[in-house]
mmCIF file of C-alpha atoms and ligand atoms in Angstrom:
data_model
loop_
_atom_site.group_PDB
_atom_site.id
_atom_site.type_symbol
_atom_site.label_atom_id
_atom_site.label_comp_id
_atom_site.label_asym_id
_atom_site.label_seq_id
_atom_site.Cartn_x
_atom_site.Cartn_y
_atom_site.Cartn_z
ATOM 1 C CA UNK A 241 26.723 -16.436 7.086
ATOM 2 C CA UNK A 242 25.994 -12.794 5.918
ATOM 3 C CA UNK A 243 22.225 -11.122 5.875
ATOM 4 C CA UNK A 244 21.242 -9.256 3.180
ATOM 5 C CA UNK A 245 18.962 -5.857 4.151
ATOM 6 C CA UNK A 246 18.297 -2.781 2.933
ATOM 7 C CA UNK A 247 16.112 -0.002 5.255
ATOM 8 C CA UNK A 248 14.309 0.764 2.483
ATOM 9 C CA UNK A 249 13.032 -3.234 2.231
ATOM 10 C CA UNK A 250 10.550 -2.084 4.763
ATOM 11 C CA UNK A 251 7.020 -0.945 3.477
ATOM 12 C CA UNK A 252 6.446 2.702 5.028
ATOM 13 C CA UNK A 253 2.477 2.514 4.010
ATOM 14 C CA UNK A 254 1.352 5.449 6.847
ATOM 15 C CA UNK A 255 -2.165 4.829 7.451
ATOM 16 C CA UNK A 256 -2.729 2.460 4.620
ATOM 17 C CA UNK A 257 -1.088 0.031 6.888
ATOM 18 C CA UNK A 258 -4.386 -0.761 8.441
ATOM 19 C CA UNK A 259 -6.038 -1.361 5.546
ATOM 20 C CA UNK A 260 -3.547 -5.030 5.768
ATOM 21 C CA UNK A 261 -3.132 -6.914 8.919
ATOM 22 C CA UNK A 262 0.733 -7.532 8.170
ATOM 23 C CA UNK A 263 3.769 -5.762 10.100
ATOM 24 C CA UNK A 264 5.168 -4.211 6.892
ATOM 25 C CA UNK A 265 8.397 -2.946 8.671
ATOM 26 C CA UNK A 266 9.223 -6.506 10.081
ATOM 27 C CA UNK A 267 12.754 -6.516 8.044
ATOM 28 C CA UNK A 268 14.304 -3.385 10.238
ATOM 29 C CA UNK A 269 12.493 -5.184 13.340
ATOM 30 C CA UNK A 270 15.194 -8.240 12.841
ATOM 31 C CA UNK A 271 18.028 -6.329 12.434
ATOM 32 C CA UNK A 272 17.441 -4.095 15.742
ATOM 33 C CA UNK A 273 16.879 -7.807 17.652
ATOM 34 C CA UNK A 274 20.298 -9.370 15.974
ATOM 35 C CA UNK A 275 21.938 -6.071 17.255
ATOM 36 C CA UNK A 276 24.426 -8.353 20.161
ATOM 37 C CA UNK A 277 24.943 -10.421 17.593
ATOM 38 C CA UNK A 278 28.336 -10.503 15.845
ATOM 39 C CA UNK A 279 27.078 -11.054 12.132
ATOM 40 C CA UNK A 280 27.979 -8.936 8.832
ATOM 41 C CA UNK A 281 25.030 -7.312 6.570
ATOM 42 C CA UNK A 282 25.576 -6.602 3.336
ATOM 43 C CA UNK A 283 23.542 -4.198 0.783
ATOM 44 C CA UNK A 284 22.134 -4.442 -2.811
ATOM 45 C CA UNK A 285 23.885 -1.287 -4.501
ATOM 46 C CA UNK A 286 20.123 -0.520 -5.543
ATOM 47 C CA UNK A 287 17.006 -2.247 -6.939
ATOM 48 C CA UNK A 288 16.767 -4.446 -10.058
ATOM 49 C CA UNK A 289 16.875 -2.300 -13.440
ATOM 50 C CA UNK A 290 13.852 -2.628 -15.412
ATOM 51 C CA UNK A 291 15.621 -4.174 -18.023
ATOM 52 C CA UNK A 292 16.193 -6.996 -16.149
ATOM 53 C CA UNK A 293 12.542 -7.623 -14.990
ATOM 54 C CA UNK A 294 10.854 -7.020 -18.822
ATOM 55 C CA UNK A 295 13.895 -10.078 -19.904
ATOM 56 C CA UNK A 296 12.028 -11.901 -17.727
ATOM 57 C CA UNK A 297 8.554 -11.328 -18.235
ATOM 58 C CA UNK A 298 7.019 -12.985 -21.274
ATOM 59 C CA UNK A 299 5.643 -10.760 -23.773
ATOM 60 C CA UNK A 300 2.474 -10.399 -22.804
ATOM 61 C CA UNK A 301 3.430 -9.661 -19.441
ATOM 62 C CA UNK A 302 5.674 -7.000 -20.305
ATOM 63 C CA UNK A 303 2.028 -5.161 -21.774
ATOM 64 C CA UNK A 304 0.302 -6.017 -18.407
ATOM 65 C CA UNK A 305 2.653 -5.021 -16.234
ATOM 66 C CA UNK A 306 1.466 -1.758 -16.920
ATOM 67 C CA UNK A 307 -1.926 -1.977 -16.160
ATOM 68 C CA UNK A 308 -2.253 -0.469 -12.233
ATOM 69 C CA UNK A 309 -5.678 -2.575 -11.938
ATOM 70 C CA UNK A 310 -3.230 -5.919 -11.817
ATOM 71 C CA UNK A 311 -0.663 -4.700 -9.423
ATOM 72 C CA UNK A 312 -3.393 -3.334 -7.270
ATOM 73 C CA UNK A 313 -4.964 -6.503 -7.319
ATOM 74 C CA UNK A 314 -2.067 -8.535 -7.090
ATOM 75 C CA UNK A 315 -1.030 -6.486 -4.160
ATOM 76 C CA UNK A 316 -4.523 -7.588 -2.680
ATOM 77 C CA UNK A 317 -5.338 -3.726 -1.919
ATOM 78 C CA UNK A 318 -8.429 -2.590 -2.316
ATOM 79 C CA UNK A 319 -8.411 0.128 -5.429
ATOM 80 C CA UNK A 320 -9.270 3.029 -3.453
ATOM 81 C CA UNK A 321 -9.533 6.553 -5.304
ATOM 82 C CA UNK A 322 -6.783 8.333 -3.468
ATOM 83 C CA UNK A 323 -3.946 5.697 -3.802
ATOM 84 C CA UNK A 324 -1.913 6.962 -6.421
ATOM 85 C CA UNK A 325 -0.300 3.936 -8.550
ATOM 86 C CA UNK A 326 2.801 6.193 -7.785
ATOM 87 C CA UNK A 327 2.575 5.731 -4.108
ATOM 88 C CA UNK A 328 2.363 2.045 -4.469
ATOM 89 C CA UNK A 329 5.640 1.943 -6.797
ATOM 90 C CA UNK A 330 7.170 4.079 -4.332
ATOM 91 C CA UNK A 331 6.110 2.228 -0.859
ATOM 92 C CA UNK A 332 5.865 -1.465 -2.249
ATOM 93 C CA UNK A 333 7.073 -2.007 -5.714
ATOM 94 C CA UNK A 334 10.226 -0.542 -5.454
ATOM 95 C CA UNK A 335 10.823 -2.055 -1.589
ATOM 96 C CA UNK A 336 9.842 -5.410 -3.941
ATOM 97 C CA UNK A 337 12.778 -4.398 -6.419
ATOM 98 C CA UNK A 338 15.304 -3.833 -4.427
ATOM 99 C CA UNK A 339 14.369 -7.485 -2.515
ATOM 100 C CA UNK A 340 15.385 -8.965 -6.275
ATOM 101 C CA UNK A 341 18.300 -7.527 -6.190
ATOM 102 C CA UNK A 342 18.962 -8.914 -2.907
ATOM 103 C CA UNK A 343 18.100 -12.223 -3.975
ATOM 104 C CA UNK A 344 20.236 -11.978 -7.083
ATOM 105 C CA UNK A 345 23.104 -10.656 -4.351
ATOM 106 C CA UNK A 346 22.845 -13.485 -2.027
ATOM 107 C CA UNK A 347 23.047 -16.054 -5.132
ATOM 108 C CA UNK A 348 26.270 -14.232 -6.676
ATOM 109 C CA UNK A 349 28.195 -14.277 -3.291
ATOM 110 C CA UNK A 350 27.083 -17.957 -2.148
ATOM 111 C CA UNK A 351 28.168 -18.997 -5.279
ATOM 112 C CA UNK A 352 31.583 -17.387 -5.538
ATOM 113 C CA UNK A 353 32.561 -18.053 -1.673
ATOM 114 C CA UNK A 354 30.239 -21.097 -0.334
ATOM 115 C CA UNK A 355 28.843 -18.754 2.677
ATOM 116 C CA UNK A 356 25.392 -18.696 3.292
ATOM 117 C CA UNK A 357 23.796 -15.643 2.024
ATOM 118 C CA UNK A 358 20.355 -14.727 3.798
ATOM 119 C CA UNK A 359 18.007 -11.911 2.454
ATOM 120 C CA UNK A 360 15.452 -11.259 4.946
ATOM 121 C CA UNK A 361 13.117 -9.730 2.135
ATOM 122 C CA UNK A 362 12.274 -11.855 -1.557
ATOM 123 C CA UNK A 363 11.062 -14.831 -1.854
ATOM 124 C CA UNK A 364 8.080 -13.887 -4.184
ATOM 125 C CA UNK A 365 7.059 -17.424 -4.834
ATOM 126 C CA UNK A 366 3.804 -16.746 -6.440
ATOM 127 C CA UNK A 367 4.841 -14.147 -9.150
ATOM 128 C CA UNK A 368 5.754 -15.676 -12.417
ATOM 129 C CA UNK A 369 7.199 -14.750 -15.844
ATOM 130 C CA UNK A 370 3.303 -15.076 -16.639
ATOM 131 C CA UNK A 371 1.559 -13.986 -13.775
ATOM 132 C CA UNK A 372 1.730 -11.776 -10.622
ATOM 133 C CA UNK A 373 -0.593 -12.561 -7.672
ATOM 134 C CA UNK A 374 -0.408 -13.102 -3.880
ATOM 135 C CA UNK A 375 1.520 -9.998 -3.036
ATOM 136 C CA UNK A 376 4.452 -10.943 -5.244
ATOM 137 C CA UNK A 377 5.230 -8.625 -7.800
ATOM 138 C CA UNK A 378 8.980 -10.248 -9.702
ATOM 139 C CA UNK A 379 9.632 -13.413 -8.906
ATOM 140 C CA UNK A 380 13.142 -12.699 -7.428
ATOM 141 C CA UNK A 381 14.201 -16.595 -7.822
ATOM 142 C CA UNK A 382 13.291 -17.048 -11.435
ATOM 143 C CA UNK A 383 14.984 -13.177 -12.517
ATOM 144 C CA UNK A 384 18.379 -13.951 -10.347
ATOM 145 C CA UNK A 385 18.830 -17.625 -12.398
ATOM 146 C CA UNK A 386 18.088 -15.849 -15.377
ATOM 147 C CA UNK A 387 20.820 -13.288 -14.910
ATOM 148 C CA UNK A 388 23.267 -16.250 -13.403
ATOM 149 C CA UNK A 389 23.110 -18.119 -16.689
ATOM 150 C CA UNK A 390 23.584 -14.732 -18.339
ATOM 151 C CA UNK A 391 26.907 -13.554 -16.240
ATOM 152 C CA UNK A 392 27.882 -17.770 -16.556
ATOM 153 C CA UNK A 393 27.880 -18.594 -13.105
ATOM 154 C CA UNK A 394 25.182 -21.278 -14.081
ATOM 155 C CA UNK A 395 25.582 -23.539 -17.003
ATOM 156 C CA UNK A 396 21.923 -24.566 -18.635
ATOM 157 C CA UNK A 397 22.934 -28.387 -17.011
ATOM 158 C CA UNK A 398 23.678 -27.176 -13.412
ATOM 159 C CA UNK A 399 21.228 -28.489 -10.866
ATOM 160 C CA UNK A 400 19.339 -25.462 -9.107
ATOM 161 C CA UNK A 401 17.165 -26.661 -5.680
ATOM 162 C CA UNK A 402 14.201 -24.754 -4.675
ATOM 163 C CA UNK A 403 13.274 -25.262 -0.853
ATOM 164 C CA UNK A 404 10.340 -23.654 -0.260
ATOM 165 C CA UNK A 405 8.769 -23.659 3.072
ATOM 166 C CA UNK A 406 6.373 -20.758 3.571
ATOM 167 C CA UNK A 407 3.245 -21.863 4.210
ATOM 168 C CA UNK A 408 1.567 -21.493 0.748
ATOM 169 C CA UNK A 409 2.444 -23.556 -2.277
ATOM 170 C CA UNK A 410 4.903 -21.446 -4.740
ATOM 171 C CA UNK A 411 2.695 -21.768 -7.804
ATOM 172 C CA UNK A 412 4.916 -19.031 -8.974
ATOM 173 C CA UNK A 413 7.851 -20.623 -8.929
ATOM 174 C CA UNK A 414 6.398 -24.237 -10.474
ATOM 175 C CA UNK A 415 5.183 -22.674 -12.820
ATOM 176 C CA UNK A 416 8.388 -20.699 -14.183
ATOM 177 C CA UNK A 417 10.542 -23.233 -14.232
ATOM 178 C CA UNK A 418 8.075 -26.045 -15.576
ATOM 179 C CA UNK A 419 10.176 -27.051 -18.679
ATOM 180 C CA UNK A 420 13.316 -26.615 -16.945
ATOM 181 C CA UNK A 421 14.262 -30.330 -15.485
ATOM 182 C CA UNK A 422 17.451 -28.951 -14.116
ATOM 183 C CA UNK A 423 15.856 -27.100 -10.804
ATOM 184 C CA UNK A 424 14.164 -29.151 -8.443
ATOM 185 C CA UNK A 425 11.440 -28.099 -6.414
ATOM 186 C CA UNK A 426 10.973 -29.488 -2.065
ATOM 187 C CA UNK A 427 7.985 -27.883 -1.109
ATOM 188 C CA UNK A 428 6.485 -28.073 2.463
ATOM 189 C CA UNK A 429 2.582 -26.262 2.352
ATOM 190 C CA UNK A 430 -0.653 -26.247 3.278
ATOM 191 C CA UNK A 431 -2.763 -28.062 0.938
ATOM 192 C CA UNK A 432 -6.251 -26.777 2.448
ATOM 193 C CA UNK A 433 -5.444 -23.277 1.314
ATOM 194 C CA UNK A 434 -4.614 -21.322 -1.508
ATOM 195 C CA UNK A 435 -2.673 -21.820 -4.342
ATOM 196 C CA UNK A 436 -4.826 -25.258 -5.260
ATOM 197 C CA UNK A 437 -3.743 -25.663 -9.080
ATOM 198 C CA UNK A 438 -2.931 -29.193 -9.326
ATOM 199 C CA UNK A 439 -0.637 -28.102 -12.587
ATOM 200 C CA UNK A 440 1.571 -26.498 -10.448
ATOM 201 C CA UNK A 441 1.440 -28.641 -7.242
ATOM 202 C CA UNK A 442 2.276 -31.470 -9.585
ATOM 203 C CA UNK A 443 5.338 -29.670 -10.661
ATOM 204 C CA UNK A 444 6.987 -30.452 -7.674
ATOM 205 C CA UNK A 445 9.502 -32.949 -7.338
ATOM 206 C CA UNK A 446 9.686 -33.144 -3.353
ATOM 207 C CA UNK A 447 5.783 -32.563 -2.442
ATOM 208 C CA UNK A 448 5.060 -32.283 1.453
ATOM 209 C CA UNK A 449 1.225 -31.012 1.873
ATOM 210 C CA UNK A 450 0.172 -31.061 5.071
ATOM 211 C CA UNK A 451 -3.013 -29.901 6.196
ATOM 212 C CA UNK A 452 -4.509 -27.474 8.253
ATOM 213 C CA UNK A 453 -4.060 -27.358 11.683
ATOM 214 C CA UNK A 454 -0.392 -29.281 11.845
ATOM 215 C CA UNK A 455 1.989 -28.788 14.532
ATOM 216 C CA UNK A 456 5.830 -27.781 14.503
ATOM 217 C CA UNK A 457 6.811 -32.051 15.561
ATOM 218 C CA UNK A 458 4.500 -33.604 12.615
ATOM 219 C CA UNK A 459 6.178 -30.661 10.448
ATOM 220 C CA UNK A 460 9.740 -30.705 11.378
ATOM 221 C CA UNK A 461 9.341 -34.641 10.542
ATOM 222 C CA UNK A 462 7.891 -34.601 7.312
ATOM 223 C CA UNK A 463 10.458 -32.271 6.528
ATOM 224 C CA UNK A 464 13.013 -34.006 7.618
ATOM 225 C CA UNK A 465 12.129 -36.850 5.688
ATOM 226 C CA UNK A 466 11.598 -34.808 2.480
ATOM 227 C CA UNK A 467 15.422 -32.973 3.227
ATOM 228 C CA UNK A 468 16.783 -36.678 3.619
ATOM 229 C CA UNK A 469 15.669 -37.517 -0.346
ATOM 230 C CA UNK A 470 17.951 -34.742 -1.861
ATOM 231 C CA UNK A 471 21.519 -35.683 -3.022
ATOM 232 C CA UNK A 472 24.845 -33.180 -2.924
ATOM 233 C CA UNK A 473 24.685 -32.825 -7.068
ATOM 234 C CA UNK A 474 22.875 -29.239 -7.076
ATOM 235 C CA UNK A 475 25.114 -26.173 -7.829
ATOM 236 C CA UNK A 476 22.803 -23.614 -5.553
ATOM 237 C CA UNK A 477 19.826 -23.967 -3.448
ATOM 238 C CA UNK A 478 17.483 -20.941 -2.946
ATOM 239 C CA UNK A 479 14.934 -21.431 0.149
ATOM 240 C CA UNK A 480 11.686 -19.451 0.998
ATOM 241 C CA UNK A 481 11.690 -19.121 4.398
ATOM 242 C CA UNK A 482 7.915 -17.535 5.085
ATOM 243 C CA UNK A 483 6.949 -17.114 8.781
ATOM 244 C CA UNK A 484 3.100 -17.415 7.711
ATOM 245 C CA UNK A 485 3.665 -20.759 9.336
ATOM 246 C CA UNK A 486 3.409 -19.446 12.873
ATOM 247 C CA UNK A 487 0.346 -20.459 14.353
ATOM 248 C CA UNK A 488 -0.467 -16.293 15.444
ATOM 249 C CA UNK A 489 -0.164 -16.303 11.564
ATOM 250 C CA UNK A 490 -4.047 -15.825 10.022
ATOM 251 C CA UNK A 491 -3.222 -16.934 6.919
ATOM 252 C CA UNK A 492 -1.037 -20.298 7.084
ATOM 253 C CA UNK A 493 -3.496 -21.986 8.946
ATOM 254 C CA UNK A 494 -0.312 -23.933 11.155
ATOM 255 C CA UNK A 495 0.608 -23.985 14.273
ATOM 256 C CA UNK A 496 4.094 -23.654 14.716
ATOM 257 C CA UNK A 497 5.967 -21.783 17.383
ATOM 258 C CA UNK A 498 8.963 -19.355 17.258
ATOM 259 C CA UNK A 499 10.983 -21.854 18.225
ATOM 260 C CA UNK A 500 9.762 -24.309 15.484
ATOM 261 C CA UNK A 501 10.781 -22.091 12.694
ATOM 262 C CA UNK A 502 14.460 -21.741 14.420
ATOM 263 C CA UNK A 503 14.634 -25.664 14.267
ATOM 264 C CA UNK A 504 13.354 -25.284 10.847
ATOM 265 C CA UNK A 505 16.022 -23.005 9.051
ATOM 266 C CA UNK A 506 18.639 -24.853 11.020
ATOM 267 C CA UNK A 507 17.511 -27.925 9.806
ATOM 268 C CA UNK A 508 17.425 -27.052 6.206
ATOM 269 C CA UNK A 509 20.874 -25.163 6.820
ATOM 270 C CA UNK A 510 23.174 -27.537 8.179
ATOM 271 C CA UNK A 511 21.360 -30.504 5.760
ATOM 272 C CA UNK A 512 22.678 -28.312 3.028
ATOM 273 C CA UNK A 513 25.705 -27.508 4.545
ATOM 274 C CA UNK A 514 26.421 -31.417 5.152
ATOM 275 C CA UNK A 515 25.712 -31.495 1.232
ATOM 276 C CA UNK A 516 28.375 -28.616 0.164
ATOM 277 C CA UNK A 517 25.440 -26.635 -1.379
ATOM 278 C CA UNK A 518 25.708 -22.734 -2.229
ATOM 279 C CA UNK A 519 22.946 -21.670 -0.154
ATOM 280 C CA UNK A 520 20.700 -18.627 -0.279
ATOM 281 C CA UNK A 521 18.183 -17.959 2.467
ATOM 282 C CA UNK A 522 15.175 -15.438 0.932
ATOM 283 C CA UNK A 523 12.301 -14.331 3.511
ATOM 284 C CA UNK A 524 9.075 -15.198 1.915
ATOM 285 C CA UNK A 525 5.972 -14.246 4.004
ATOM 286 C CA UNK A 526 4.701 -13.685 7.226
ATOM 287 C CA UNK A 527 4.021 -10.445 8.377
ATOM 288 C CA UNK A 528 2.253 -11.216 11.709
ATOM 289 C CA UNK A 529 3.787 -9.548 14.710
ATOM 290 C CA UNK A 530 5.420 -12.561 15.853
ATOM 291 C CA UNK A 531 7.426 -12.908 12.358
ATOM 292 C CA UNK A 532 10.420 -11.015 13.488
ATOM 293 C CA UNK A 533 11.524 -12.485 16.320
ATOM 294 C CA UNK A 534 11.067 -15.778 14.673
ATOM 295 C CA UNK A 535 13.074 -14.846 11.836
ATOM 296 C CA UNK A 536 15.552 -13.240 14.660
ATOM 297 C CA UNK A 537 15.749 -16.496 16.815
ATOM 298 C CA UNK A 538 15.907 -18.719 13.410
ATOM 299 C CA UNK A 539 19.305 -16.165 12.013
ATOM 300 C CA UNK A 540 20.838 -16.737 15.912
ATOM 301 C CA UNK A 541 20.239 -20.330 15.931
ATOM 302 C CA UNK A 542 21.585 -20.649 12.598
ATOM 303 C CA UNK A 543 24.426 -18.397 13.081
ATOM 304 C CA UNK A 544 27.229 -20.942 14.193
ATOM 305 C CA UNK A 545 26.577 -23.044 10.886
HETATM 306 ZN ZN1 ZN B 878 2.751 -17.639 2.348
#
């Protein structure tokens, strides 16, 4: 296994950081508690070119994108007078950028050497080639499997998985790759909360909602019964490993432990490692202060696979 980080990942927001109850430098928190631990980290050589995110975007997205009132609402901060839209790009946009091309990274060296590849930042499951909302700017997964088929390390018939466990429903994702019947979606979330489109919930192939209030043994089952359904034929899976599941987490509404989310990635890990598939690990959300050492403990206990 091999993480994927990058200091500047972490959102440096100064004062604005109380304006959002998340720990925005939670990334360089892992990597100082995996410091006994004898594991490589590897770095994107710098953040997604624009080029790659307008191929993405459809067209009228590509006209959008540059309207500051979206990204400051899709950013969910308010749009105070002396934010500059400069200061955003700077402090979150381009920390989001260079999480594609982390994503993108981890996906290129899975697939050429069969390690898992885990970027502790990406994971923007609600951005779309449409859309951008829920603090996710480029949807990392869709962009990277565009530029796979591009470079041919994907064929249009090679099976793509999806594991998504953060706590939300990635409406994002479902709704990208909606006419594509080649990547299958597993998605464990919590149906009380938001994202509630049924056209997107629909979308998935291996739907666990659960609802509000769920603990890590009712989880870890349903899970494991969901993991059990998938067969060896994909060609790369990408998971979303959010922490918003932790029950000190305000916005998943579950009740998992630090622990739970350690069983959790190594469950998920070593099913897909039992099934031969090029894995890549992205981070998802969770930015309570509990969500580093989880994602700390869940690297450790995963570390052996
Ligand atoms: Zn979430």
């Amino acid at each position: 296994m091999k993480i994927i980080y990058e200091p500047r990942f972490n959102y440096q927001l100064g004062l604005l950081k109380y304006l959002h109850p998340f720990d925005g430098e939670k990334f360089s928190k892992v990597i100082t508690e995996l410091d006994s631990l004898n594991i490589e980290i590897i770095h994107p050589v710098g953040p997604v070119s624009p080029v790659m995110i307008n191929e993405y975007l459809n067209e009228l997205m590509r006209k959008l994108v540059l309207s500051k009132t979206l990204v400051f609402r899709a950013l969910e901060v308010p749009k105070i007078p002396f934010v500059s839209f400069d200061f955003l790009d700077n402090k979150i946009l381009l920390p989001m950028r260079l999480a594609v091309a982390g994503t993108l990274l981890g996906a290129e060296n899975t697939l050429s050497s069969g390690d898992i590849m885990w970027n502790l930042s990406g994971g923007f499951h609600h951005a779309s080639n449409v859309n951008m909302e829920g603090f996710c700017i480029y949807n990392d997964i869709g962009i990277s499997y565009q530029q796979l088929r591009k470079n041919g390390q994907l064929s249009e018939t090679d099976k793509v998985l999806i594991i998504d466990v953060d706590a939300h429903h990635g409406n994002g994702n479902a709704y990208s790759f909606k006419d594509n019947v080649n990547v299958h979606l597993l998605d464990v979330y919590n149906a009380d909360i938001y994202p509630t489109s049924d056209f997107t919930r629909n979308r998935v192939n291996f739907p666990v909602p659960l609802k509000s209030g769920v603990e890590g043994h009712e989880y870890l089952d349903k899970l494991n019964q969901a993991l059990k359904l998938l067969k060896a034929d994909y060609a790369l899976a990408f998971i979303i490993a959010g922490t918003d599941v932790l029950a000190v987490d305000k916005l998943g509404g579950f009740k998992l432990t630090v622990e739970d989310v350690a069983e959790r990635e190594k469950l998920i890990l070593s099913h897909l490692k039992n099934l031969e598939i090029p894995t890549v690990v992205t981070g998802g959300g969770g930015y309570s202060k509990q969500s580093a050492s989880a994602i700390a403990a869940a690297i450790k206990a995963c570390s052996e696979l």
